[in-house]
Amino acid sequence: MNLKTKDEGLQTVTFDWRKVAKDLLISRALDDLEEYDLVKQKKVLYQFSARGHDLAQIMLGQVMKGKKDAVSGYYRSRPLLLSLGIAVEQFLQATMMRRGGFSDGRDIGVVFNEPRHNGVCVLPMSGGVGAQYTPVAGWAQAIDFHYKYLKDSDWEDAAGLVLGGDGSVATNGFWSALTMATTLSLPMIFYIEDNGYGISVPSSFQTPGGNIVKNLESFKGIKLLSGDGTNPQEAADLISQANDHVRHNRSPVLLRLTVPRLNGHSAQDTQSYKSAERLIFEKQHDPLPKLQKFLNQKGIVTTGDWEQMAKDAKAYCDQVYQQVDKQPNADPRDVHRYVFEEKDANGSPILQKQGGIHLSQDKFPLSSEQVVPAPGRINMVTAIRKTLDYELTHNKKMLVFGEDVGAKGGVHAVTLGLQDKHGNARVFDTSLSEEGIIGRSLGMSLAGLLPVPEIQFRKYADPAEEQLNDTGSMRWRTGNRFAAPMVVRMAGGYFGCGDPWHSQCAEVKWVHAIGWQVVVPSNAEDAVGLLRYALRDNNPTIFFEHRKMLDHIWARRPYPGDQYVIPFGVGKKILTGDRLTVVSWGGMVHMCQQAIEKTAIQAELIDLRTLQPWDKDMVLESVKKTGRCLIVHEDNISAGFGAEIAAYLAKEAFFYLDAPVERLATADIGNPHDPLLMEHALPNSTNIAEKMMELDQI
Ligand SMILES: Cc1ncc(C[n+]2csc(CCOP(=O)(O)OP(=O)(O)O)c2C)c(N)n1
């Protein structure tokens, strides 16, 4: 028998209470099995009990039924997933690090994901508290785009749901997503599981007075609900109201339910910071006996029934455990796989199950590596704008956005006119939160769109670092179940002057990060080919737009055509010679060319164009010929990308070198503002030429 809740009159939710009871008992049986046996046997290394949080999560799972709904949560979200129909076997494969599971032994067994195109998609969760929020906001924004712009009725009533603890309401991600959801009126539920603690820190440290709903009372554009997550009827009413609101009003809800955390934060936590009274209080608020009593009183589950269901749940979990225990671990030889898209033996891509535009049947226009030069020369700004424009015209799932990108056309004028031409659903301004810009991109990519976010200046990617890392590592950490291709455009490097905020390069950080392709064009022609390749590729790419080169006369080139692409990992020889190899990229290539022209040295100049991947073969072949190598970059010298090239050559070119591999780069300081100081700090054609002559003498 099912009971409808007495909500605000809409009565759209009918809870299947017997299923609630069954899932709750299975959740407890799994927690018991892991806490009492598997952690001790070291078969499970990380255990985060959901005991106490479980009832409300399971009930929430029952309202997520839309075929384009998405949820995300955190390490305590297993009951929600159980409720969504994910098999017990998968949970144990994950916590016991067996082959398959959510990540093939790569991620913590409680950091879940579940690709689904027709049913509730579980977005890959993050181990970072608060990182779950903005991707769900991105998915919710994509819902509107699919339904209103692409006219796909499958998305009509869809909603996002994100779970977070009371500690998470202090994070940047929470506030960033709240701003997005309220200013854009996004269909998403924020569900805050308030257990009073973030590990040991009381919730009064996270928001004044400890109650986020009270503090948000004056916030516009969001419905707030709060109550007891251990009282089945009260929780049912509130969950039902939250669901009704998000489905019918198409605007956000924040639902806060108080729940006890009946165990330590994780298996290792003894809860010594909780008083004896608090522990008793929490035990008294265990939702399990409350549910049993409630269902008994309603005549839905008798005492005998309940006992039998509990026995069945335990027996079932034990039986699945026995099977999983016989299963092998993932093959260690495969651990390097799926950082980027891979191809099968026939050369066909082994696609992820979810994320990006490559899973749809849409076709790209023709591409070609042949330059078809248009008359005249354009600067890099125009080259990038023309390429974005062409791809926006031919790819309806592509979105360009960021701070000032819309009406103003970007602070570097790259997106000038694109909003007028393509409309503000596809080219738009965002709130001032880089975490929001990239987290939203992540959610949009998972929802089958191609986000092309702009980060105004390289330094301002810092607040988005967590989302950038989570994007890059996604394919690997989900064992190719999910990937989030996107193209992040960011401007960096010196201009007429420098400064520590607007002139950073630090491109090497994204080479070091997992799963990012890194592109650093030095001129307009390459910018077109590389950007078009990135926009049609199935991996995420960071595309650097060098501030000086955006309008530098050296960088102006004929437009190479609407089909022009440059595959990544192919450098370009700008000059050939046999005495010295000079390797550079981005804003330093033209300096190197000037330097070579100042000397009479027969130097070979290689513009790498992409750093991840980079053209090792071209560099090695050249150094084998010249026996000398100078690497020039604008980024700081220590652990700059030059160090990587030098290490490679030290091994591969050891017997061919006539001189040590040399680097010329900025010292480990910020980029100074005064042009006089900047001139002194950065490599320039004079000191590059001097370095070349030194090497030539050896
Ligand atoms: C960004 C980040 N900082 C710190 C941590 C370490 N950490 C893991 S859980 C946690 C507390 C989270 O508390 P809350 O959000 O209330 O969730 P609960 O565990 O209570 O359910 C902390 C500090 C982390 N995982 N991520």
XYZ file of C-alpha atoms and ligand atoms in Angstrom:
724
model
C 0.000 0.000 0.000
C 1.255 3.469 -0.841
C 0.494 6.698 0.950
C 0.292 10.073 -0.667
C 1.801 12.916 1.290
C -0.222 15.895 2.416
C 1.762 18.553 0.612
C 0.777 21.917 -0.798
C -2.190 20.425 -2.604
C -0.340 19.147 -5.647
C -0.001 15.596 -4.335
C 2.380 14.596 -7.072
C 4.499 12.299 -4.934
C 3.494 8.814 -3.980
C 6.122 7.132 -1.869
C 6.570 3.408 -2.154
C 7.025 2.844 1.572
C 7.798 -0.829 1.340
C 10.649 0.027 -1.007
C 11.781 2.763 1.392
C 11.916 0.146 4.158
C 13.685 -2.396 1.970
C 16.333 0.087 0.779
C 16.897 1.343 4.304
C 17.425 -2.187 5.585
C 19.812 -2.976 2.730
C 21.716 0.238 3.387
C 22.098 -0.716 7.037
C 23.101 -4.265 6.161
C 25.813 -2.901 3.856
C 27.048 -0.510 6.540
C 27.081 -3.382 9.076
C 28.969 -5.664 6.736
C 31.607 -3.075 5.978
C 31.958 -1.572 9.456
C 32.013 -4.814 11.439
C 33.833 -7.099 9.003
C 35.329 -5.684 5.848
C 37.124 -2.675 7.331
C 38.701 -4.932 9.961
C 39.770 -7.403 7.291
C 41.158 -4.475 5.275
C 38.982 -5.486 2.339
C 37.432 -2.025 2.543
C 39.882 0.812 3.140
C 37.569 3.828 3.316
C 34.157 3.542 4.929
C 31.741 6.416 5.392
C 28.595 5.260 7.092
C 25.304 6.775 5.984
C 23.515 5.510 9.118
C 21.084 8.226 10.135
C 21.224 10.046 6.790
C 19.729 7.057 5.008
C 15.965 7.410 5.369
C 15.646 10.903 3.889
C 18.067 10.132 1.061
C 16.082 7.058 0.088
C 12.884 9.056 0.050
C 14.484 11.755 -2.077
C 15.561 9.111 -4.566
C 11.906 8.291 -5.087
C 11.094 11.751 -6.418
C 13.913 11.706 -8.960
C 12.137 9.978 -11.799
C 12.562 12.225 -14.822
C 14.382 10.680 -17.737
C 16.738 13.668 -17.857
C 17.130 14.236 -14.126
C 20.603 14.322 -12.619
C 21.858 13.957 -9.078
C 25.166 14.492 -7.406
C 26.198 13.949 -3.863
C 29.191 13.140 -1.763
C 30.796 10.245 0.101
C 27.719 9.692 2.288
C 25.231 9.344 -0.564
C 24.962 5.572 -1.035
C 21.361 5.283 0.202
C 20.253 7.730 -2.478
C 21.871 5.577 -5.130
C 20.298 2.428 -3.740
C 16.979 4.169 -4.018
C 17.758 4.994 -7.664
C 18.107 1.282 -8.386
C 21.865 0.826 -8.423
C 22.839 -2.758 -7.634
C 24.392 -3.813 -4.326
C 27.037 -5.662 -6.319
C 28.257 -2.373 -7.765
C 28.627 -0.806 -4.325
C 30.678 -3.706 -3.022
C 32.792 -3.881 -6.167
C 33.591 -0.227 -5.565
C 34.353 -0.308 -1.850
C 36.243 -3.609 -2.215
C 38.179 -2.233 -5.209
C 37.169 -5.010 -7.594
C 37.087 -4.940 -11.362
C 34.165 -2.884 -12.621
C 32.308 -0.911 -10.006
C 32.156 2.811 -10.470
C 35.802 3.342 -11.267
C 37.645 0.035 -11.719
C 39.494 0.475 -8.440
C 40.650 4.014 -9.234
C 38.436 6.130 -7.000
C 37.256 5.772 -3.412
C 34.394 3.283 -3.335
C 31.989 5.887 -1.991
C 32.566 8.450 -4.736
C 29.881 7.368 -7.155
C 28.817 7.878 -10.751
C 26.259 6.248 -12.989
C 25.878 7.155 -16.652
C 22.279 7.208 -17.845
C 20.675 8.829 -20.850
C 17.182 7.659 -20.090
C 16.804 7.841 -16.341
C 18.480 9.636 -13.498
C 22.117 10.283 -14.295
C 24.482 10.232 -11.325
C 27.126 12.840 -12.110
C 30.619 11.751 -11.081
C 30.993 12.875 -7.508
C 34.047 14.608 -6.150
C 36.089 13.948 -3.041
C 36.262 17.720 -2.603
C 33.564 18.997 -0.265
C 31.440 21.598 -2.077
C 32.637 20.620 -5.557
C 29.368 18.799 -6.222
C 27.245 21.954 -6.428
C 28.194 23.885 -9.559
C 28.139 20.881 -11.934
C 24.502 20.241 -10.960
C 23.737 23.919 -11.602
C 25.367 23.464 -15.030
C 23.182 20.436 -15.708
C 20.118 22.448 -14.643
C 21.089 25.247 -17.030
C 21.517 22.631 -19.768
C 17.980 21.355 -19.057
C 16.591 24.735 -20.046
C 18.812 24.873 -23.130
C 17.815 21.411 -24.347
C 14.134 22.091 -23.811
C 13.755 25.725 -24.816
C 16.467 26.162 -27.422
C 17.002 22.704 -28.893
C 13.269 21.934 -28.481
C 13.892 18.502 -27.023
C 10.758 17.635 -25.044
C 12.563 14.874 -23.108
C 13.989 17.638 -20.934
C 10.706 19.402 -20.205
C 10.216 18.551 -16.506
C 13.760 17.551 -15.679
C 15.500 18.709 -12.504
C 18.833 18.453 -10.737
C 19.375 17.352 -7.163
C 22.549 17.969 -5.201
C 23.349 16.639 -1.741
C 25.685 18.297 0.724
C 26.408 18.271 4.427
C 26.119 21.237 6.787
C 29.879 21.740 6.472
C 29.549 22.173 2.721
C 27.422 25.319 3.041
C 30.588 27.251 3.860
C 32.271 26.324 0.575
C 32.739 28.499 -2.493
C 30.991 25.873 -4.579
C 27.794 26.117 -2.541
C 27.601 29.905 -2.851
C 28.565 29.905 -6.478
C 25.824 27.409 -7.325
C 23.309 29.277 -5.176
C 24.030 32.471 -7.132
C 23.635 30.667 -10.436
C 20.461 28.853 -9.424
C 18.756 31.958 -8.083
C 19.806 34.456 -10.737
C 19.032 32.063 -13.599
C 16.030 30.407 -11.922
C 17.387 26.907 -12.386
C 15.343 23.767 -11.691
C 17.456 22.246 -8.944
C 17.110 21.054 -5.376
C 19.844 21.761 -2.873
C 19.463 19.120 -0.202
C 21.433 19.913 2.948
C 21.871 16.990 5.318
C 22.465 18.766 8.588
C 24.031 16.317 11.029
C 25.531 19.100 13.145
C 29.161 18.348 12.294
C 31.758 18.610 9.537
C 33.955 15.761 10.804
C 34.333 17.262 14.317
C 33.531 20.921 13.622
C 30.031 22.019 14.734
C 27.738 23.580 12.131
C 27.802 26.939 13.938
C 31.298 27.322 12.419
C 29.868 26.936 8.926
C 26.975 29.390 9.117
C 26.064 31.693 12.025
C 23.711 29.927 14.405
C 24.207 26.692 12.489
C 21.029 26.863 10.398
C 21.584 27.786 6.759
C 17.855 28.097 6.040
C 17.407 30.788 8.695
C 20.323 32.705 7.273
C 19.022 32.521 3.721
C 15.579 33.877 4.558
C 16.190 37.154 2.719
C 17.737 35.465 -0.322
C 15.621 36.000 -3.423
C 14.622 33.389 -5.945
C 14.763 30.253 -3.848
C 12.188 28.314 -1.875
C 13.449 27.298 1.559
C 12.274 24.254 3.464
C 13.522 22.888 6.735
C 12.583 20.062 9.067
C 13.318 16.713 10.649
C 14.820 14.147 8.302
C 14.162 11.296 10.703
C 10.407 11.769 10.916
C 8.987 9.836 7.949
C 5.820 11.873 7.521
C 7.507 15.243 7.979
C 10.328 14.311 5.616
C 7.806 13.019 3.074
C 5.839 16.265 3.163
C 8.936 18.416 2.754
C 10.455 16.292 0.007
C 7.151 16.321 -1.794
C 6.945 20.118 -1.549
C 10.506 20.494 -2.784
C 9.779 18.264 -5.742
C 6.527 20.026 -6.598
C 8.203 23.384 -6.480
C 11.139 22.506 -8.680
C 9.017 20.648 -11.245
C 6.224 23.200 -11.518
C 7.907 26.537 -10.798
C 11.140 25.608 -12.593
C 13.149 27.410 -9.932
C 15.420 26.277 -7.103
C 14.610 24.892 -3.670
C 16.861 24.446 -0.684
C 15.705 21.690 1.613
C 17.507 21.285 4.915
C 16.748 18.228 6.980
C 18.321 17.502 10.323
C 19.700 13.988 10.580
C 21.958 12.250 13.086
C 25.350 10.951 12.062
C 25.172 7.721 14.025
C 28.794 6.753 13.389
C 32.093 8.522 13.251
C 32.773 10.654 10.202
C 34.564 7.638 8.721
C 35.475 4.246 10.108
C 38.618 5.699 11.690
C 36.793 8.449 13.605
C 36.034 7.674 17.265
C 33.754 10.720 17.812
C 35.667 11.670 20.961
C 34.553 15.286 20.380
C 30.867 14.440 20.969
C 29.452 14.550 24.497
C 27.697 11.524 26.042
C 24.405 13.480 25.912
C 24.866 14.200 22.236
C 25.477 10.532 21.490
C 22.312 9.569 23.353
C 20.357 12.293 21.572
C 21.533 11.036 18.188
C 20.643 7.444 19.031
C 17.156 8.565 19.987
C 16.841 10.125 16.552
C 17.781 7.044 14.592
C 15.320 7.081 11.666
C 15.207 3.286 11.393
C 13.033 2.502 14.425
C 10.996 5.597 13.611
C 10.243 4.265 10.153
C 9.376 0.850 11.518
C 6.920 2.378 13.985
C 5.429 4.659 11.335
C 4.849 1.834 8.866
C 3.499 -0.369 11.592
C 0.983 2.265 12.654
C -0.068 2.794 9.039
C -0.496 -0.957 8.622
C 2.025 -1.048 5.782
C 4.632 -3.309 7.386
C 3.881 -5.538 10.372
C 6.515 -6.358 12.987
C 6.891 -9.838 11.535
C 7.233 -8.432 8.041
C 9.880 -6.011 9.176
C 11.937 -8.707 10.857
C 11.754 -10.844 7.750
C 12.750 -7.904 5.528
C 15.743 -7.184 7.775
C 16.839 -10.842 7.593
C 16.396 -10.865 3.825
C 18.421 -7.684 3.466
C 21.286 -9.106 5.497
C 21.200 -12.444 3.675
C 21.120 -10.695 0.323
C 24.085 -8.440 1.123
C 26.051 -11.411 2.483
C 25.340 -13.404 -0.639
C 26.393 -10.559 -2.942
C 29.489 -10.061 -0.832
C 30.452 -13.736 -1.273
C 30.219 -13.324 -5.047
C 32.120 -10.052 -5.144
C 34.833 -11.436 -2.890
C 35.639 -13.966 -5.617
C 35.930 -11.291 -8.271
C 39.372 -10.067 -9.327
C 40.804 -6.616 -8.844
C 41.207 -4.428 -11.881
C 44.212 -5.327 -14.012
C 47.160 -3.145 -12.886
C 48.396 -3.103 -16.480
C 45.352 -1.025 -17.368
C 45.887 1.663 -14.771
C 47.379 4.097 -17.293
C 44.412 3.839 -19.615
C 41.697 6.408 -20.227
C 43.426 9.616 -19.354
C 42.367 10.737 -22.830
C 40.053 9.187 -25.397
C 41.478 5.904 -26.712
C 41.019 4.058 -29.986
C 40.290 0.363 -30.484
C 42.264 -1.969 -32.731
C 40.319 -0.704 -35.768
C 41.063 2.897 -34.960
C 37.516 3.656 -33.783
C 37.208 5.737 -30.630
C 36.319 3.932 -27.415
C 33.767 6.491 -26.348
C 32.799 7.313 -22.799
C 29.261 6.341 -21.844
C 28.271 9.886 -20.967
C 29.448 13.417 -21.563
C 30.237 15.646 -24.502
C 28.791 15.948 -27.983
C 30.470 12.935 -29.565
C 27.833 10.500 -28.344
C 25.166 12.131 -30.492
C 24.751 11.514 -34.204
C 25.499 15.146 -35.082
C 28.181 15.531 -37.719
C 30.849 18.216 -37.962
C 31.496 20.054 -41.231
C 34.556 18.920 -43.199
C 37.973 19.605 -41.770
C 41.319 19.755 -43.516
C 44.973 20.254 -42.647
C 45.395 22.256 -45.836
C 45.755 26.032 -45.494
C 43.520 27.890 -47.944
C 44.690 31.448 -47.315
C 42.201 34.283 -47.598
C 43.540 37.586 -48.926
C 44.967 40.001 -46.359
C 46.024 39.394 -42.805
C 43.975 39.211 -39.634
C 45.095 39.423 -36.048
C 44.672 36.630 -33.527
C 41.593 38.254 -31.980
C 39.776 38.168 -35.312
C 41.063 34.691 -36.090
C 39.683 33.269 -32.859
C 36.406 35.151 -33.228
C 35.928 33.906 -36.806
C 36.554 30.332 -35.711
C 34.149 30.566 -32.786
C 31.567 32.110 -35.095
C 31.881 29.370 -37.706
C 31.707 26.579 -35.156
C 28.750 28.218 -33.350
C 26.958 28.359 -36.692
C 27.520 24.667 -37.369
C 27.249 23.234 -33.878
C 23.999 24.101 -32.132
C 25.189 22.477 -28.929
C 28.119 24.836 -28.512
C 27.867 27.606 -25.905
C 30.304 30.482 -25.357
C 30.202 32.251 -22.019
C 32.142 33.937 -19.250
C 32.548 37.296 -17.561
C 31.738 40.182 -19.961
C 31.594 37.806 -22.909
C 28.055 38.822 -23.980
C 27.104 42.432 -24.718
C 30.641 43.761 -24.266
C 32.210 41.044 -26.388
C 34.850 40.117 -23.828
C 37.542 42.275 -22.217
C 39.890 41.252 -25.046
C 37.104 41.778 -27.640
C 37.395 38.176 -28.834
C 33.652 37.479 -28.603
C 32.587 40.873 -29.977
C 29.336 40.565 -31.934
C 28.850 36.857 -31.238
C 25.932 37.397 -28.868
C 24.146 39.600 -31.406
C 24.580 36.941 -34.041
C 23.975 33.753 -32.066
C 21.642 34.969 -29.330
C 22.009 35.206 -25.585
C 21.045 31.570 -24.991
C 24.320 30.558 -26.643
C 26.674 33.457 -25.950
C 26.218 34.927 -22.517
C 27.630 36.629 -19.450
C 28.046 34.710 -16.212
C 28.209 35.618 -12.558
C 31.685 36.473 -11.338
C 32.768 33.084 -10.124
C 35.360 31.074 -11.985
C 34.440 28.005 -9.966
C 30.901 28.582 -11.233
C 32.063 29.056 -14.824
C 34.031 25.814 -14.956
C 31.746 23.775 -12.659
C 28.791 24.823 -14.817
C 30.769 23.822 -17.926
C 31.341 20.417 -16.403
C 27.615 19.876 -15.811
C 26.749 21.158 -19.288
C 29.270 18.873 -20.933
C 27.873 15.888 -19.053
C 24.438 16.939 -20.315
C 25.652 16.575 -23.915
C 26.621 20.167 -24.756
C 29.931 21.744 -25.785
C 30.816 24.483 -23.302
C 33.438 27.012 -24.342
C 34.007 29.099 -21.227
C 36.315 32.095 -21.133
C 38.552 32.819 -18.154
C 39.404 36.499 -18.435
C 42.992 36.167 -17.284
C 45.072 33.079 -16.503
C 45.499 34.068 -12.860
C 41.731 34.074 -12.406
C 41.542 30.399 -13.204
C 42.863 29.898 -9.663
C 39.381 29.873 -8.056
C 38.320 27.273 -10.631
C 41.258 24.975 -10.028
C 39.218 22.333 -8.246
C 36.648 22.132 -11.046
C 39.381 22.118 -13.674
C 41.089 19.239 -11.919
C 37.836 17.344 -11.505
C 37.081 17.849 -15.203
C 40.479 16.647 -16.358
C 40.590 13.570 -14.153
C 37.025 12.512 -14.925
C 37.661 10.052 -17.765
C 40.444 8.317 -15.862
C 38.789 8.203 -12.456
C 35.518 6.817 -13.843
C 37.297 4.226 -16.003
C 35.989 5.869 -19.220
C 32.357 5.932 -18.030
C 32.263 9.732 -18.104
C 34.243 12.479 -19.798
C 33.619 16.198 -19.937
C 35.076 17.630 -23.140
C 35.131 21.423 -23.221
C 37.401 24.172 -24.486
C 38.520 26.629 -21.831
C 39.857 29.805 -23.402
C 42.113 31.849 -21.167
C 44.208 34.910 -21.810
C 47.647 35.245 -20.256
C 51.145 36.514 -20.726
C 52.677 39.963 -20.887
C 51.106 42.900 -22.693
C 52.419 46.499 -22.904
C 53.346 45.962 -19.300
C 53.146 43.107 -16.843
C 51.662 42.547 -13.401
C 51.142 39.588 -11.105
C 47.408 39.291 -11.912
C 46.868 39.809 -15.616
C 50.129 38.590 -17.102
C 50.718 35.138 -15.717
C 51.361 32.195 -17.992
C 51.785 29.184 -15.701
C 50.549 26.995 -18.553
C 52.614 24.145 -17.201
C 50.140 23.617 -14.372
C 47.636 22.218 -16.851
C 50.236 19.974 -18.425
C 50.871 18.602 -14.978
C 47.158 18.198 -14.227
C 45.507 14.995 -15.408
C 43.555 14.828 -18.645
C 43.966 18.307 -20.142
C 45.242 19.080 -23.605
C 47.171 22.346 -23.549
C 47.367 24.629 -26.566
C 49.533 27.770 -26.849
C 49.257 29.325 -30.304
C 51.755 31.998 -31.327
C 49.911 33.391 -34.371
C 46.539 33.815 -36.062
C 46.818 30.927 -38.518
C 47.712 28.396 -35.842
C 45.049 29.797 -33.515
C 42.369 28.957 -36.103
C 43.590 25.431 -36.769
C 44.204 24.553 -33.153
C 40.956 26.044 -31.878
C 38.870 24.285 -34.507
C 40.572 20.998 -33.665
C 39.866 21.560 -29.960
C 36.211 22.393 -30.605
C 35.705 19.090 -32.435
C 37.760 16.923 -30.108
C 36.495 14.562 -27.452
C 38.929 15.644 -24.709
C 39.019 18.828 -22.641
C 41.412 21.495 -23.865
C 42.939 24.611 -22.354
C 43.430 27.162 -25.095
C 45.822 29.997 -24.210
C 45.338 33.328 -25.882
C 48.517 35.318 -25.426
C 47.656 38.917 -24.604
C 50.521 40.459 -26.553
C 50.085 38.190 -29.539
C 46.341 38.805 -29.813
C 47.095 41.931 -31.830
C 50.827 41.616 -32.514
C 51.863 42.439 -36.040
C 54.066 39.310 -36.245
C 51.108 37.130 -35.310
C 48.828 38.505 -38.067
C 48.297 35.969 -40.828
C 45.863 35.245 -43.649
C 42.743 33.422 -42.466
C 43.530 29.776 -43.321
C 39.945 28.748 -44.140
C 36.814 27.417 -42.463
C 37.994 23.826 -42.658
C 41.478 24.315 -41.313
C 42.530 22.147 -38.372
C 45.889 21.409 -36.811
C 46.038 18.071 -34.985
C 47.581 18.360 -31.542
C 51.160 17.300 -30.875
C 52.528 18.597 -34.178
C 55.104 21.348 -33.844
C 56.078 23.755 -36.594
C 59.564 24.503 -37.874
C 59.708 28.241 -38.330
C 63.380 28.308 -39.350
C 65.699 25.472 -40.263
C 69.369 25.200 -39.400
C 71.977 22.699 -38.228
C 73.895 24.497 -35.494
C 71.356 24.923 -32.702
C 67.737 24.005 -31.959
C 65.597 26.688 -30.325
C 62.292 25.430 -28.875
C 59.574 27.835 -27.824
C 55.806 28.510 -27.887
C 53.193 31.230 -27.396
C 54.481 34.754 -26.811
C 58.188 33.895 -27.063
C 58.325 32.467 -30.583
C 58.590 35.819 -32.328
C 61.266 36.904 -29.810
C 63.289 33.816 -30.669
C 62.937 34.532 -34.367
C 64.176 38.096 -33.825
C 67.075 36.780 -31.745
C 68.104 34.309 -34.438
C 67.968 37.068 -37.029
C 70.314 39.151 -34.830
C 72.954 36.405 -34.824
C 74.538 34.657 -37.765
C 73.871 31.272 -36.157
C 72.188 28.619 -38.321
C 69.487 27.865 -35.775
C 66.389 25.723 -36.165
C 63.351 27.329 -34.528
C 60.524 25.040 -33.414
C 57.164 26.399 -32.283
C 55.663 23.590 -30.227
C 52.079 24.963 -30.518
C 50.745 22.360 -28.079
C 52.353 21.305 -24.799
C 50.066 18.396 -24.011
C 50.683 16.500 -26.200
C 54.015 17.907 -27.420
C 56.007 17.031 -30.493
C 58.842 15.034 -28.978
C 59.808 13.562 -32.335
C 60.326 16.912 -34.019
C 62.451 18.215 -31.144
C 64.505 15.051 -30.832
C 65.144 14.771 -34.547
C 66.281 18.389 -34.638
C 68.563 18.075 -31.598
C 70.109 14.922 -33.006
C 71.043 17.055 -36.026
C 72.213 20.198 -34.209
C 73.619 18.757 -30.952
C 72.536 21.904 -29.096
C 69.220 23.009 -27.652
C 67.913 26.203 -26.112
C 64.379 26.241 -24.690
C 62.781 29.656 -24.242
C 59.579 30.277 -22.330
C 57.796 33.117 -20.576
C 56.602 31.054 -17.623
C 58.825 30.798 -14.541
C 61.893 28.658 -14.931
C 61.608 26.240 -11.998
C 59.522 23.265 -13.040
C 58.439 25.161 -16.139
C 57.695 23.123 -19.242
C 61.286 23.640 -20.369
C 62.394 21.356 -17.543
C 60.279 18.582 -19.039
C 61.829 19.003 -22.473
C 65.325 19.173 -20.997
C 64.785 15.983 -19.006
C 63.515 14.226 -22.120
C 66.525 15.316 -24.160
C 68.969 14.428 -21.383
C 67.847 10.832 -21.794
C 66.928 10.505 -25.450
C 69.562 12.772 -26.994
C 72.396 12.052 -24.520
C 74.854 10.748 -27.096
C 74.070 13.484 -29.615
C 74.545 16.526 -27.384
C 77.574 18.781 -27.877
C 76.463 21.192 -25.159
C 74.197 21.100 -22.122
C 70.522 21.696 -22.852
C 69.873 25.296 -21.810
C 66.741 27.104 -20.695
C 65.942 30.782 -20.755
C 62.785 31.753 -18.910
C 61.460 34.217 -16.380
C 63.112 33.950 -12.984
C 60.822 32.661 -10.230
C 59.131 35.994 -9.651
C 55.866 37.618 -10.639
C 55.571 39.544 -13.858
C 56.508 43.167 -12.919
C 54.236 46.060 -13.850
C 56.796 48.685 -14.828
C 57.746 47.968 -18.474
C 61.363 48.669 -17.564
C 61.345 45.952 -14.921
C 59.336 43.637 -17.134
C 61.826 44.000 -19.972
C 64.510 42.962 -17.524
C 62.592 40.018 -16.085
C 61.336 38.320 -19.265
C 63.396 36.687 -21.972
C 63.861 39.120 -24.863
C 65.543 39.031 -28.234
C 68.796 40.407 -26.770
C 69.278 37.921 -23.955
C 68.003 35.070 -26.126
C 70.609 35.996 -28.752
C 73.326 36.122 -26.061
C 72.348 32.693 -24.803
C 72.430 31.334 -28.340
C 75.917 32.708 -28.876
C 77.099 31.175 -25.595
C 75.830 27.795 -26.724
C 77.347 28.259 -30.139
C 80.779 28.743 -28.557
C 80.737 25.386 -26.755
C 37.599 20.843 -0.211
C 37.749 19.852 0.914
N 38.245 20.244 2.106
C 38.380 19.354 3.118
C 38.002 18.049 2.944
C 38.160 17.048 4.089
N 36.803 16.705 4.591
C 36.162 15.621 4.193
S 34.662 15.520 4.793
C 34.794 16.950 5.644
C 33.622 17.456 6.463
C 32.377 17.650 5.652
O 31.275 17.872 6.468
P 29.796 17.963 5.951
O 29.760 18.695 4.658
O 28.962 18.506 7.033
O 29.384 16.464 5.621
P 29.206 15.224 6.621
O 30.492 14.447 6.544
O 28.956 15.755 7.972
O 28.073 14.432 6.102
C 36.056 17.482 5.460
C 36.552 18.721 6.111
C 37.521 17.683 1.666
N 37.162 16.422 1.404
N 37.368 18.595 0.697
